[in-house]
């Protein structure tokens, strides 16, 4: 019996031992679970406890610096999210990190000083504290962003602007103030500073502007002196009838494509000359007294012009006075050429103006010469011959293509 009782007591003690152990285990499990719950509850509270913008007037005045720091940190985070940082932002970040890594004693002293600062309170109880408006802060932020955009992003932007200014200064036209000296040859100034500066110097010195001599610029020396496929014509006329209003032929001149004179004859008048127009035509009574017969001149000129390109200035007047006709496709009239009209800014530019503007040559200075005028028209034509002939050929091709389209049966 005693043995059985001992066994029973031993087993009871064992069971009691196990139950105590289990109780302790369950107790600690519950404790851990409760601890975890409390930590979870505390975590959002900590996030909520992050310092935010102050709501009361006293807090604004007291904690304004802390608010600015929070705003700066939020702006830097936004910039990092956008994926760029400037030097200024990096320096600010470095300063903040140095403040955070300062000694604890310095931080504590700083915190104590902050605590000592007394919030600003209005003098009168009824007086309202002026708060910074949200719109003001937004405007200042916008202005700051605009300034950042205007600032050069790299060191290359600055020098580029300077280069532009320099180029503008270089392109600036010279004035009389720039040419303060007056003992320098205008030709030397033209070589070094350009034509405009030379023109100013010539005006100051009372010298006429330099222009090339017609004899050297309109004629190609040591060139072929015979008849070429392209010839230029010019005629001089005198007045007959009452007051010399009607015109008759007095002189005919033809030059080849090199400006060499191939034909030049005075014509004997068929009527009594009432106005020789010497100031313009250069014709005098003795020039045409023993001149060639009109019919002979007409025949000889017609033979030269046949099958050739004829260049002239207002050439319809010359052909009319000669009583001749010529195919339109072989006529080149310098007065009707559109690019020349644009240069002279006239629908009917004179030969004198075209030579001055295009060739920089002075012609018709006083009495006219039909040889010189023919040379001038030929020089104008040869100057733009490629362009002029290309335009004519393209017009011809377009006309032919249009005619072919019309001929095609529908």
Tab-separated table of C-alpha atoms in Angstrom:
chain	number	residue	atom	x	y	z
A	1	UNK	CA	0.000	0.000	0.000
A	2	UNK	CA	2.791	2.348	0.887
A	3	UNK	CA	4.491	1.734	-2.410
A	4	UNK	CA	1.346	2.513	-4.338
A	5	UNK	CA	0.877	5.767	-2.411
A	6	UNK	CA	4.463	6.787	-3.119
A	7	UNK	CA	4.011	6.183	-6.830
A	8	UNK	CA	0.823	8.196	-6.849
A	9	UNK	CA	2.472	11.092	-4.974
A	10	UNK	CA	5.430	10.986	-7.337
A	11	UNK	CA	3.175	11.112	-10.383
A	12	UNK	CA	1.154	13.970	-8.848
A	13	UNK	CA	4.349	15.904	-8.168
A	14	UNK	CA	5.459	15.341	-11.755
A	15	UNK	CA	2.118	16.549	-13.126
A	16	UNK	CA	2.265	19.609	-10.875
A	17	UNK	CA	5.795	20.306	-12.048
A	18	UNK	CA	4.690	20.149	-15.736
A	19	UNK	CA	1.697	22.386	-15.173
A	20	UNK	CA	3.861	25.098	-13.474
A	21	UNK	CA	6.305	24.999	-16.334
A	22	UNK	CA	3.495	25.338	-18.858
A	23	UNK	CA	2.016	28.237	-16.908
A	24	UNK	CA	5.326	30.098	-16.965
A	25	UNK	CA	5.703	29.473	-20.680
A	26	UNK	CA	2.212	30.758	-21.480
A	27	UNK	CA	2.776	33.768	-19.236
A	28	UNK	CA	5.938	34.830	-21.129
A	29	UNK	CA	4.289	34.213	-24.504
A	30	UNK	CA	1.431	36.498	-23.472
A	31	UNK	CA	3.910	39.072	-22.223
A	32	UNK	CA	5.774	39.058	-25.561
A	33	UNK	CA	2.547	39.375	-27.504
A	34	UNK	CA	1.433	42.307	-25.355
A	35	UNK	CA	4.828	43.982	-25.819
A	36	UNK	CA	4.620	43.624	-29.592
A	37	UNK	CA	1.105	45.073	-29.552
A	38	UNK	CA	2.262	48.058	-27.551
A	39	UNK	CA	5.191	48.607	-29.948
A	40	UNK	CA	2.851	48.515	-32.935
A	41	UNK	CA	0.563	51.025	-31.290
A	42	UNK	CA	3.494	53.260	-30.369
A	43	UNK	CA	4.948	53.266	-33.952
A	44	UNK	CA	2.147	55.303	-35.640
A	45	UNK	CA	2.049	57.600	-32.639
A	46	UNK	CA	5.734	58.351	-33.170
A	47	UNK	CA	5.073	59.082	-36.831
A	48	UNK	CA	2.191	61.354	-35.849
A	49	UNK	CA	4.417	63.085	-33.310
A	50	UNK	CA	6.670	64.383	-36.142
A	51	UNK	CA	6.943	68.137	-35.862
A	52	UNK	CA	4.491	69.810	-38.244
A	53	UNK	CA	3.568	73.363	-39.030
A	54	UNK	CA	2.482	75.284	-35.897
A	55	UNK	CA	-1.180	76.174	-35.649
A	56	UNK	CA	-1.283	78.796	-32.887
A	57	UNK	CA	0.180	82.282	-33.182
A	58	UNK	CA	2.577	81.830	-30.263
A	59	UNK	CA	3.898	78.570	-31.681
A	60	UNK	CA	4.540	80.268	-35.020
A	61	UNK	CA	6.642	83.008	-33.437
A	62	UNK	CA	8.485	80.594	-31.147
A	63	UNK	CA	9.074	77.737	-33.570
A	64	UNK	CA	9.591	79.652	-36.811
A	65	UNK	CA	13.168	78.439	-37.218
A	66	UNK	CA	12.197	74.809	-36.751
A	67	UNK	CA	9.414	75.243	-39.306
A	68	UNK	CA	11.895	76.650	-41.836
A	69	UNK	CA	14.225	73.690	-41.281
A	70	UNK	CA	11.346	71.250	-41.858
A	71	UNK	CA	10.378	73.035	-45.083
A	72	UNK	CA	13.985	72.997	-46.304
A	73	UNK	CA	14.303	69.283	-45.587
A	74	UNK	CA	11.048	68.563	-47.457
A	75	UNK	CA	12.260	70.617	-50.438
A	76	UNK	CA	15.584	68.748	-50.539
A	77	UNK	CA	13.694	65.417	-50.466
A	78	UNK	CA	11.581	66.567	-53.414
A	79	UNK	CA	14.698	67.568	-55.332
A	80	UNK	CA	16.276	64.172	-54.685
A	81	UNK	CA	13.103	62.529	-55.941
A	82	UNK	CA	13.238	64.572	-59.149
A	83	UNK	CA	16.774	63.258	-59.633
A	84	UNK	CA	19.007	66.349	-59.501
A	85	UNK	CA	20.929	68.357	-56.902
A	86	UNK	CA	22.801	71.612	-57.325
A	87	UNK	CA	25.961	72.675	-55.524
A	88	UNK	CA	23.979	74.911	-53.214
A	89	UNK	CA	21.708	72.063	-52.124
A	90	UNK	CA	24.730	69.814	-51.517
A	91	UNK	CA	26.320	72.473	-49.309
A	92	UNK	CA	23.084	72.874	-47.319
A	93	UNK	CA	22.889	69.116	-46.836
A	94	UNK	CA	26.516	69.039	-45.681
A	95	UNK	CA	25.836	71.813	-43.125
A	96	UNK	CA	22.779	69.966	-41.779
A	97	UNK	CA	24.783	66.745	-41.457
A	98	UNK	CA	27.557	68.611	-39.593
A	99	UNK	CA	24.946	70.068	-37.205
A	100	UNK	CA	23.455	66.607	-36.592
A	101	UNK	CA	26.879	65.059	-35.927
A	102	UNK	CA	27.898	67.791	-33.472
A	103	UNK	CA	28.824	66.934	-29.869
A	104	UNK	CA	25.855	66.118	-27.559
A	105	UNK	CA	26.927	68.825	-25.123
A	106	UNK	CA	26.715	71.479	-27.883
A	107	UNK	CA	23.320	70.173	-28.994
A	108	UNK	CA	22.037	70.224	-25.418
A	109	UNK	CA	23.228	73.793	-24.925
A	110	UNK	CA	21.543	74.760	-28.179
A	111	UNK	CA	18.302	73.166	-27.075
A	112	UNK	CA	18.475	74.993	-23.731
A	113	UNK	CA	18.955	78.308	-25.529
A	114	UNK	CA	15.936	77.562	-27.717
A	115	UNK	CA	13.896	76.777	-24.610
A	116	UNK	CA	14.963	80.098	-23.062
A	117	UNK	CA	13.608	82.080	-26.050
A	118	UNK	CA	10.362	83.757	-25.076
A	119	UNK	CA	7.494	83.706	-27.613
A	120	UNK	CA	6.508	87.112	-28.974
A	121	UNK	CA	3.077	88.158	-27.655
A	122	UNK	CA	1.064	91.164	-28.911
A	123	UNK	CA	1.081	94.279	-26.713
A	124	UNK	CA	-2.675	94.480	-26.472
A	125	UNK	CA	-4.927	91.523	-25.861
A	126	UNK	CA	-7.347	92.536	-28.635
A	127	UNK	CA	-4.576	92.985	-31.204
A	128	UNK	CA	-4.312	90.156	-33.682
A	129	UNK	CA	-0.965	88.683	-34.589
A	130	UNK	CA	-0.116	89.080	-38.289
A	131	UNK	CA	0.492	85.663	-39.791
A	132	UNK	CA	2.490	85.117	-42.973
A	133	UNK	CA	-0.026	84.410	-45.718
A	134	UNK	CA	0.244	81.141	-47.631
A	135	UNK	CA	0.171	83.039	-50.925
A	136	UNK	CA	3.290	85.066	-49.875
A	137	UNK	CA	5.241	81.908	-49.140
A	138	UNK	CA	4.122	80.392	-52.455
A	139	UNK	CA	5.172	83.541	-54.328
A	140	UNK	CA	8.594	83.569	-52.689
A	141	UNK	CA	9.061	79.883	-53.508
A	142	UNK	CA	8.005	80.514	-57.127
A	143	UNK	CA	10.420	83.452	-57.397
A	144	UNK	CA	13.211	81.285	-56.039
A	145	UNK	CA	12.484	78.535	-58.583
A	146	UNK	CA	12.447	81.111	-61.403
A	147	UNK	CA	15.811	82.450	-60.243
A	148	UNK	CA	17.232	78.913	-60.199
A	149	UNK	CA	16.032	78.384	-63.775
A	150	UNK	CA	17.579	81.648	-64.961
A	151	UNK	CA	20.920	80.831	-63.363
A	152	UNK	CA	23.291	79.021	-65.785
A	153	UNK	CA	23.288	75.255	-65.134
A	154	UNK	CA	26.900	74.925	-66.248
A	155	UNK	CA	30.011	77.065	-66.535
A	156	UNK	CA	29.697	77.071	-70.322
A	157	UNK	CA	26.544	79.248	-70.324
A	158	UNK	CA	28.366	82.319	-69.002
A	159	UNK	CA	31.140	82.492	-71.630
A	160	UNK	CA	28.610	81.909	-74.451
A	161	UNK	CA	26.701	85.070	-73.514
A	162	UNK	CA	29.950	87.025	-73.442
A	163	UNK	CA	30.873	85.707	-76.895
A	164	UNK	CA	27.541	86.904	-78.284
A	165	UNK	CA	28.164	90.386	-76.922
A	166	UNK	CA	31.618	90.439	-78.477
A	167	UNK	CA	30.231	89.386	-81.888
A	168	UNK	CA	27.631	92.156	-81.699
A	169	UNK	CA	30.360	94.677	-80.950
A	170	UNK	CA	32.394	93.353	-83.867
A	171	UNK	CA	29.411	93.601	-86.250
A	172	UNK	CA	28.673	97.197	-85.192
A	173	UNK	CA	29.138	99.628	-88.082
A	174	UNK	CA	31.954	102.175	-87.750
A	175	UNK	CA	31.062	105.799	-87.039
A	176	UNK	CA	32.881	109.122	-87.399
A	177	UNK	CA	33.796	108.980	-83.689
A	178	UNK	CA	35.685	105.721	-84.313
A	179	UNK	CA	37.698	107.365	-87.109
A	180	UNK	CA	39.104	110.212	-85.003
A	181	UNK	CA	42.326	110.307	-87.093
A	182	UNK	CA	42.340	112.206	-90.421
A	183	UNK	CA	45.810	111.654	-91.893
A	184	UNK	CA	45.336	108.069	-93.159
A	185	UNK	CA	44.755	107.094	-96.783
A	186	UNK	CA	41.111	105.897	-97.309
A	187	UNK	CA	42.390	103.013	-99.479
A	188	UNK	CA	44.424	101.706	-96.519
A	189	UNK	CA	41.362	102.007	-94.252
A	190	UNK	CA	39.280	100.100	-96.825
A	191	UNK	CA	41.755	97.205	-96.732
A	192	UNK	CA	41.894	97.060	-92.925
A	193	UNK	CA	38.462	98.233	-91.696
A	194	UNK	CA	36.172	97.798	-94.720
A	195	UNK	CA	34.408	99.894	-97.347
A	196	UNK	CA	32.075	101.706	-94.921
A	197	UNK	CA	34.945	103.057	-92.820
A	198	UNK	CA	36.777	104.134	-95.996
A	199	UNK	CA	33.668	105.981	-97.222
A	200	UNK	CA	33.431	107.884	-93.905
A	201	UNK	CA	37.116	108.853	-94.167
A	202	UNK	CA	36.651	110.056	-97.758
A	203	UNK	CA	33.742	112.248	-96.637
A	204	UNK	CA	35.852	113.706	-93.829
A	205	UNK	CA	38.739	114.420	-96.206
A	206	UNK	CA	36.428	115.737	-98.962
A	207	UNK	CA	37.544	113.033	-101.423
A	208	UNK	CA	35.122	111.439	-103.894
A	209	UNK	CA	34.295	107.771	-103.422
A	210	UNK	CA	36.522	105.487	-105.405
A	211	UNK	CA	35.038	103.838	-108.490
A	212	UNK	CA	36.616	101.812	-111.235
A	213	UNK	CA	37.367	103.299	-114.651
A	214	UNK	CA	34.890	102.139	-117.366
A	215	UNK	CA	37.663	101.547	-119.910
A	216	UNK	CA	39.379	98.937	-117.732
A	217	UNK	CA	36.329	97.322	-116.114
A	218	UNK	CA	33.939	96.993	-119.093
A	219	UNK	CA	36.394	95.665	-121.698
A	220	UNK	CA	38.454	92.488	-121.480
A	221	UNK	CA	41.899	93.364	-122.744
A	222	UNK	CA	43.765	91.004	-125.100
A	223	UNK	CA	40.477	89.172	-125.853
A	224	UNK	CA	38.942	88.135	-129.179
A	225	UNK	CA	37.911	91.233	-131.146
A	226	UNK	CA	35.662	89.581	-133.758
A	227	UNK	CA	31.922	88.888	-133.812
A	228	UNK	CA	30.719	86.449	-131.131
A	229	UNK	CA	27.429	84.570	-130.669
A	230	UNK	CA	26.310	87.241	-128.173
A	231	UNK	CA	26.460	90.937	-129.090
A	232	UNK	CA	25.291	94.153	-127.396
A	233	UNK	CA	23.759	97.117	-129.206
A	234	UNK	CA	23.147	100.786	-128.423
A	235	UNK	CA	21.975	103.711	-130.546
A	236	UNK	CA	22.159	107.492	-130.235
A	237	UNK	CA	19.419	109.713	-131.669
A	238	UNK	CA	18.859	113.348	-132.593
A	239	UNK	CA	15.642	115.397	-132.693
A	240	UNK	CA	13.767	116.463	-135.813
A	241	UNK	CA	10.527	118.327	-136.413
A	242	UNK	CA	9.148	121.208	-134.366
A	243	UNK	CA	11.032	121.539	-131.056
A	244	UNK	CA	13.011	118.364	-131.903
A	245	UNK	CA	10.386	116.090	-130.349
A	246	UNK	CA	10.676	113.289	-132.957
A	247	UNK	CA	13.806	111.136	-133.087
A	248	UNK	CA	15.931	109.762	-135.949
A	249	UNK	CA	19.001	107.505	-135.926
A	250	UNK	CA	22.381	109.240	-135.589
A	251	UNK	CA	24.829	106.517	-134.419
A	252	UNK	CA	24.863	102.706	-134.015
A	253	UNK	CA	27.427	100.730	-131.963
A	254	UNK	CA	27.827	96.975	-131.449
A	255	UNK	CA	30.254	95.148	-129.136
A	256	UNK	CA	31.063	91.458	-128.732
A	257	UNK	CA	30.793	89.481	-125.471
A	258	UNK	CA	34.261	90.706	-124.353
A	259	UNK	CA	33.270	94.386	-124.777
A	260	UNK	CA	35.322	94.848	-127.963
A	261	UNK	CA	33.704	97.189	-130.475
A	262	UNK	CA	32.770	95.328	-133.693
A	263	UNK	CA	30.636	98.008	-135.372
A	264	UNK	CA	30.382	101.790	-134.874
A	265	UNK	CA	28.960	104.125	-137.515
A	266	UNK	CA	27.376	107.569	-137.666
A	267	UNK	CA	24.221	107.844	-139.766
A	268	UNK	CA	23.489	110.624	-142.218
A	269	UNK	CA	20.184	112.315	-141.280
A	270	UNK	CA	17.243	112.006	-143.706
A	271	UNK	CA	15.530	115.106	-142.277
A	272	UNK	CA	16.602	118.486	-140.980
A	273	UNK	CA	17.923	118.143	-137.424
A	274	UNK	CA	16.335	120.637	-135.045
A	275	UNK	CA	17.927	119.332	-131.821
A	276	UNK	CA	21.229	117.501	-131.739
A	277	UNK	CA	20.825	116.723	-128.003
A	278	UNK	CA	24.599	116.972	-127.660
A	279	UNK	CA	24.510	117.113	-123.835
A	280	UNK	CA	22.990	113.616	-123.815
A	281	UNK	CA	23.743	112.035	-127.201
A	282	UNK	CA	27.220	113.456	-127.726
A	283	UNK	CA	26.322	114.049	-131.410
A	284	UNK	CA	27.510	117.202	-133.206
A	285	UNK	CA	26.674	118.437	-136.736
A	286	UNK	CA	30.120	117.488	-138.114
A	287	UNK	CA	29.720	113.883	-136.850
A	288	UNK	CA	26.667	113.063	-138.967
A	289	UNK	CA	27.257	115.444	-141.903
A	290	UNK	CA	29.184	112.770	-143.840
A	291	UNK	CA	27.596	109.757	-142.120
A	292	UNK	CA	26.557	106.387	-143.638
A	293	UNK	CA	23.246	105.944	-145.410
A	294	UNK	CA	20.403	104.664	-143.172
A	295	UNK	CA	19.498	101.725	-145.443
A	296	UNK	CA	23.129	100.532	-145.522
A	297	UNK	CA	23.398	100.697	-141.739
A	298	UNK	CA	20.099	98.824	-141.306
A	299	UNK	CA	21.234	96.043	-143.653
A	300	UNK	CA	24.677	95.670	-142.025
A	301	UNK	CA	23.281	95.633	-138.497
A	302	UNK	CA	20.560	93.125	-139.483
A	303	UNK	CA	23.238	90.807	-140.897
A	304	UNK	CA	25.241	90.948	-137.651
A	305	UNK	CA	22.205	90.372	-135.412
A	306	UNK	CA	20.794	87.476	-137.429
A	307	UNK	CA	20.748	84.240	-135.363
A	308	UNK	CA	22.580	85.845	-132.428
A	309	UNK	CA	21.656	86.782	-128.861
A	310	UNK	CA	21.294	90.561	-128.664
A	311	UNK	CA	21.830	92.400	-125.367
A	312	UNK	CA	20.641	95.952	-124.757
A	313	UNK	CA	19.121	98.357	-122.271
A	314	UNK	CA	15.517	99.210	-123.239
A	315	UNK	CA	16.416	97.466	-126.494
A	316	UNK	CA	12.942	97.945	-128.006
A	317	UNK	CA	13.848	101.637	-128.589
A	318	UNK	CA	16.999	100.693	-130.526
A	319	UNK	CA	15.242	98.126	-132.713
A	320	UNK	CA	12.367	100.527	-133.341
A	321	UNK	CA	14.638	103.353	-134.555
A	322	UNK	CA	16.486	100.876	-136.812
A	323	UNK	CA	13.160	99.578	-138.179
A	324	UNK	CA	14.331	96.040	-137.373
A	325	UNK	CA	12.712	93.033	-135.743
A	326	UNK	CA	14.405	90.262	-133.765
A	327	UNK	CA	13.089	87.004	-132.222
A	328	UNK	CA	12.067	87.500	-128.605
A	329	UNK	CA	13.911	84.343	-127.470
A	330	UNK	CA	17.225	85.959	-128.610
A	331	UNK	CA	16.711	89.285	-126.795
A	332	UNK	CA	18.240	90.059	-123.369
A	333	UNK	CA	17.049	93.391	-121.981
A	334	UNK	CA	18.906	94.531	-118.839
A	335	UNK	CA	16.122	96.989	-117.984
A	336	UNK	CA	13.549	94.166	-117.745
A	337	UNK	CA	15.664	91.653	-115.795
A	338	UNK	CA	13.899	91.264	-112.414
A	339	UNK	CA	16.969	90.851	-110.146
A	340	UNK	CA	18.355	94.142	-111.532
A	341	UNK	CA	15.023	95.839	-110.865
A	342	UNK	CA	15.147	94.658	-107.248
A	343	UNK	CA	18.697	95.947	-106.791
A	344	UNK	CA	17.847	99.359	-108.275
A	345	UNK	CA	14.427	99.394	-106.491
A	346	UNK	CA	12.755	100.542	-109.708
A	347	UNK	CA	10.513	98.991	-112.360
A	348	UNK	CA	12.504	100.760	-115.100
A	349	UNK	CA	16.067	101.263	-113.787
A	350	UNK	CA	18.442	103.431	-115.783
A	351	UNK	CA	21.732	102.066	-117.123
A	352	UNK	CA	23.606	104.637	-115.036
A	353	UNK	CA	22.020	103.388	-111.788
A	354	UNK	CA	22.592	99.703	-112.622
A	355	UNK	CA	26.271	100.290	-113.414
A	356	UNK	CA	26.730	102.168	-110.149
A	357	UNK	CA	24.874	99.630	-107.985
A	358	UNK	CA	25.919	96.373	-109.666
A	359	UNK	CA	29.301	97.090	-111.314
A	360	UNK	CA	30.519	100.017	-109.170
A	361	UNK	CA	31.303	101.803	-112.436
A	362	UNK	CA	30.356	105.350	-113.383
A	363	UNK	CA	28.956	105.741	-116.895
A	364	UNK	CA	27.023	108.497	-118.662
A	365	UNK	CA	28.903	111.223	-116.789
A	366	UNK	CA	27.895	114.013	-119.151
A	367	UNK	CA	27.728	113.191	-122.878
A	368	UNK	CA	26.725	109.612	-123.640
A	369	UNK	CA	28.734	107.219	-125.771
A	370	UNK	CA	26.863	104.418	-127.555
A	371	UNK	CA	30.001	102.223	-127.470
A	372	UNK	CA	30.391	102.614	-123.702
A	373	UNK	CA	26.662	102.009	-123.097
A	374	UNK	CA	26.788	98.819	-125.193
A	375	UNK	CA	29.859	97.659	-123.244
A	376	UNK	CA	28.053	98.348	-119.943
A	377	UNK	CA	24.970	96.334	-120.958
A	378	UNK	CA	27.177	93.441	-122.082
A	379	UNK	CA	29.102	93.493	-118.786
A	380	UNK	CA	25.840	93.417	-116.813
A	381	UNK	CA	24.645	90.456	-118.866
A	382	UNK	CA	27.882	88.432	-118.586
A	383	UNK	CA	27.861	89.010	-114.827
A	384	UNK	CA	24.546	87.129	-114.436
A	385	UNK	CA	24.612	85.081	-117.650
A	386	UNK	CA	24.451	81.626	-116.032
A	387	UNK	CA	21.530	82.494	-113.794
A	388	UNK	CA	19.674	84.389	-116.549
A	389	UNK	CA	20.034	81.600	-119.149
A	390	UNK	CA	19.060	78.930	-116.576
A	391	UNK	CA	15.828	80.811	-115.828
A	392	UNK	CA	15.010	81.073	-119.551
A	393	UNK	CA	15.659	77.343	-120.167
A	394	UNK	CA	13.533	76.328	-117.160
A	395	UNK	CA	10.661	78.514	-118.391
A	396	UNK	CA	11.000	76.913	-121.824
A	397	UNK	CA	10.859	73.378	-120.348
A	398	UNK	CA	7.795	74.246	-118.270
A	399	UNK	CA	6.048	75.678	-121.316
A	400	UNK	CA	6.815	72.567	-123.401
A	401	UNK	CA	5.553	70.240	-120.661
A	402	UNK	CA	2.313	72.234	-120.390
A	403	UNK	CA	1.824	72.047	-124.168
A	404	UNK	CA	2.380	68.261	-124.119
A	405	UNK	CA	-0.248	67.884	-121.403
A	406	UNK	CA	-2.722	69.853	-123.497
A	407	UNK	CA	-2.028	67.696	-126.589
A	408	UNK	CA	-2.649	64.392	-124.776
A	409	UNK	CA	-6.084	62.906	-125.697
A	410	UNK	CA	-8.544	62.648	-122.826
